[in-house]
Amino acid sequence: ARGLGDVYKRQDLNIRKGPGTNYGKTGKYTGKGVFTIVEEASGQGASCWGKLKSGAGWISLDYAKRI
């Protein structure tokens, strides 16, 4: 299992209100970048979701890797 901490995203990601594709989108990050994940949860549409430290919402960790 992935631990909490910094992850590097590899592609554009939707940010969602909760851990799943059944939650509405709150925004999108384009390009590559590094983000800090403070919580992980299972949910619809991905094997694991990560809560962004910034409070912006949740991203699919299927498209990110821990660094």
XYZ file of N, CA, C and O in Angstrom:
268
model
N 0.838 -1.195 0.000
C 0.000 0.000 0.000
C 0.878 1.253 0.000
O 1.942 1.262 0.607
N 0.397 2.269 -0.651
C 1.133 3.531 -0.683
C 1.025 4.226 0.672
O -0.013 4.207 1.298
N 2.090 4.856 1.052
C 2.049 5.639 2.278
C 1.626 7.071 1.982
O 1.548 7.480 0.825
N 1.329 7.817 3.018
C 0.967 9.218 2.849
C 2.226 10.024 2.595
O 3.321 9.627 2.946
N 2.074 11.158 1.981
C 3.210 12.022 1.702
C 3.134 12.594 0.313
O 2.062 12.747 -0.245
N 4.286 12.893 -0.253
C 4.331 13.541 -1.553
C 4.134 12.534 -2.683
O 4.677 11.441 -2.643
N 3.335 12.909 -3.649
C 3.167 12.099 -4.851
C 3.424 12.967 -6.068
O 3.185 14.171 -6.051
N 3.917 12.343 -7.099
C 4.199 13.016 -8.354
C 3.144 12.580 -9.355
O 2.989 11.386 -9.601
N 2.399 13.511 -9.897
C 1.365 13.132 -10.858
C 1.926 13.158 -12.267
O 2.742 14.009 -12.598
N 1.454 12.222 -13.055
C 2.019 12.029 -14.380
C 1.205 12.657 -15.498
O 1.674 12.745 -16.607
N -0.018 13.034 -15.228
C -0.874 13.574 -16.284
C -1.949 14.450 -15.665
O -2.011 14.592 -14.453
N -2.797 15.033 -16.513
C -3.872 15.886 -16.015
C -4.788 15.079 -15.106
O -5.101 13.926 -15.383
N -5.218 15.699 -14.030
C -6.078 15.019 -13.067
C -7.266 15.892 -12.706
O -7.119 17.091 -12.489
N -8.424 15.271 -12.620
C -9.583 15.956 -12.072
C -9.480 15.941 -10.554
O -9.042 14.964 -9.961
N -9.898 17.030 -9.938
C -9.986 17.109 -8.482
C -11.459 16.935 -8.135
O -12.324 17.573 -8.752
N -11.752 16.080 -7.180
C -13.138 15.787 -6.833
C -13.432 16.117 -5.383
O -12.533 16.198 -4.552
N -14.714 16.312 -5.092
C -15.159 16.686 -3.749
C -14.971 15.564 -2.743
O -14.902 15.811 -1.545
N -14.910 14.334 -3.231
C -14.734 13.182 -2.351
C -14.006 12.083 -3.086
O -13.695 12.204 -4.275
N -13.726 10.957 -2.396
C -12.932 9.876 -2.973
C -13.730 8.964 -3.897
O -14.102 7.855 -3.533
N -14.024 9.447 -5.096
C -14.725 8.623 -6.075
C -15.224 9.430 -7.250
O -15.452 10.644 -7.137
N -15.393 8.744 -8.388
C -15.908 9.428 -9.574
C -17.377 9.789 -9.425
O -17.912 10.547 -10.217
N -18.027 9.264 -8.388
C -19.414 9.621 -8.106
C -19.521 10.975 -7.405
O -20.615 11.499 -7.235
N -18.386 11.566 -7.019
C -18.367 12.920 -6.443
C -18.126 13.928 -7.558
O -17.419 13.649 -8.517
N -18.673 15.101 -7.414
C -18.521 16.148 -8.415
C -17.093 16.658 -8.510
O -16.322 16.563 -7.562
N -16.761 17.201 -9.680
C -15.437 17.792 -9.896
C -15.387 19.177 -9.275
O -16.331 19.951 -9.385
N -14.259 19.486 -8.640
C -14.066 20.830 -8.099
C -13.015 21.598 -8.890
O -12.825 22.778 -8.693
N -12.315 20.891 -9.789
C -11.284 21.550 -10.580
C -10.450 20.517 -11.293
O -10.776 19.337 -11.325
N -9.336 20.984 -11.850
C -8.452 20.103 -12.597
C -7.039 20.649 -12.512
O -6.836 21.854 -12.572
N -6.074 19.751 -12.334
C -4.673 20.122 -12.431
C -4.173 19.667 -13.788
O -4.377 18.525 -14.174
N -3.519 20.547 -14.505
C -2.968 20.178 -15.805
C -1.448 20.128 -15.703
O -0.851 20.798 -14.862
N -0.853 19.334 -16.553
C 0.591 19.183 -16.524
C 1.028 18.271 -15.398
O 0.233 17.562 -14.808
N 2.320 18.325 -15.102
C 2.884 17.472 -14.066
C 3.158 18.298 -12.825
O 3.292 19.508 -12.900
N 3.247 17.636 -11.692
C 3.530 18.364 -10.465
C 3.643 17.431 -9.287
O 3.442 16.232 -9.399
N 3.956 17.997 -8.135
C 4.091 17.234 -6.901
C 3.065 17.758 -5.900
O 2.921 18.961 -5.716
N 2.377 16.826 -5.271
C 1.333 17.188 -4.316
C 1.489 16.359 -3.049
O 2.001 15.243 -3.099
N 1.037 16.891 -1.926
C 1.096 16.168 -0.667
C -0.274 15.586 -0.360
O -1.278 16.295 -0.359
N -0.291 14.269 -0.118
C -1.514 13.542 0.190
C -1.584 13.340 1.706
O -0.628 12.863 2.316
N -2.712 13.707 2.309
C -2.843 13.618 3.759
C -3.780 12.498 4.213
O -3.840 12.173 5.395
N -4.519 11.923 3.266
C -5.440 10.837 3.597
C -5.676 10.017 2.340
O -5.634 10.552 1.235
N -5.887 8.720 2.515
C -6.210 7.857 1.387
C -7.517 7.140 1.659
O -7.861 6.893 2.818
N -8.247 6.834 0.588
C -9.528 6.144 0.737
C -9.833 5.379 -0.538
O -9.360 5.728 -1.622
N -10.626 4.323 -0.394
C -11.100 3.611 -1.576
C -12.356 4.300 -2.072
O -13.033 5.002 -1.312
N -12.652 4.142 -3.339
C -13.837 4.769 -3.898
C -14.035 4.377 -5.340
O -13.161 3.776 -5.973
N -15.173 4.731 -5.857
C -15.560 4.388 -7.222
C -14.605 4.996 -8.242
O -14.192 6.139 -8.127
N -14.240 4.201 -9.254
C -13.488 4.717 -10.392
C -11.980 4.674 -10.291
O -11.296 5.024 -11.236
N -11.440 4.251 -9.149
C -9.985 4.158 -8.989
C -9.668 3.162 -7.881
O -10.499 2.920 -7.007
N -8.465 2.625 -7.917
C -8.085 1.676 -6.871
C -7.813 2.380 -5.541
O -7.962 1.795 -4.476
N -7.414 3.663 -5.609
C -7.158 4.428 -4.396
C -7.266 5.925 -4.698
O -6.873 6.373 -5.767
N -7.798 6.668 -3.748
C -7.926 8.117 -3.869
C -7.103 8.792 -2.782
O -6.966 8.276 -1.677
N -6.550 9.952 -3.097
C -5.752 10.709 -2.138
C -6.320 12.100 -1.929
O -6.682 12.779 -2.887
N -6.387 12.502 -0.656
C -6.871 13.839 -0.308
C -5.698 14.813 -0.342
O -4.671 14.592 0.291
N -5.856 15.899 -1.088
C -4.788 16.899 -1.223
C -4.642 17.716 0.052
O -5.632 18.163 0.639
N -3.411 17.930 0.469
C -3.135 18.719 1.672
C -3.689 20.135 1.563
O -4.110 20.720 2.550
N -3.711 20.647 0.346
C -4.192 22.021 0.121
C -5.670 22.193 0.458
O -6.148 23.311 0.614
N -6.393 21.066 0.548
C -7.829 21.137 0.813
C -8.654 21.266 -0.450
O -9.867 21.400 -0.391
N -7.992 21.224 -1.620
C -8.699 21.395 -2.894
C -9.641 20.232 -3.193
O -10.607 20.396 -3.923
N -9.344 19.049 -2.659
C -10.194 17.894 -2.910
C -9.385 16.622 -2.995
O -8.329 16.499 -2.367
N -9.880 15.669 -3.800
C -9.299 14.338 -3.923
C -8.860 14.072 -5.354
O -9.508 14.523 -6.294
N -7.761 13.310 -5.502
C -7.301 12.889 -6.827
C -7.132 11.368 -6.839
O -6.888 10.752 -5.802
N -7.266 10.793 -8.026
C -7.003 9.364 -8.197
C -5.505 9.114 -8.104
O -4.717 9.753 -8.800
N -5.117 8.176 -7.256
C -3.702 7.840 -7.126
C -3.262 6.815 -8.163
O -2.087 6.458 -8.226
N -4.192 6.370 -9.006
C -3.823 5.471 -10.106
C -2.921 6.200 -11.106
O -2.187 5.559 -11.852
N -2.995 7.514 -11.129
C -2.238 8.313 -12.091
C -1.106 9.086 -11.415
O -0.640 10.093 -11.932
N -0.697 8.613 -10.249
C 0.372 9.291 -9.505
C 1.296 8.235 -8.917
O 0.937 7.073 -8.816
N 2.477 8.655 -8.544
C 3.377 7.728 -7.860
C 4.006 8.432 -6.676
O 4.217 9.653 -6.688
N 4.314 7.656 -5.643
C 4.946 8.212 -4.459
C 6.395 8.544 -4.761
O 7.070 7.809 -5.485
N 6.881 9.634 -4.204
C 8.283 10.010 -4.408
C 8.987 10.087 -3.061
O 8.353 10.093 -2.028
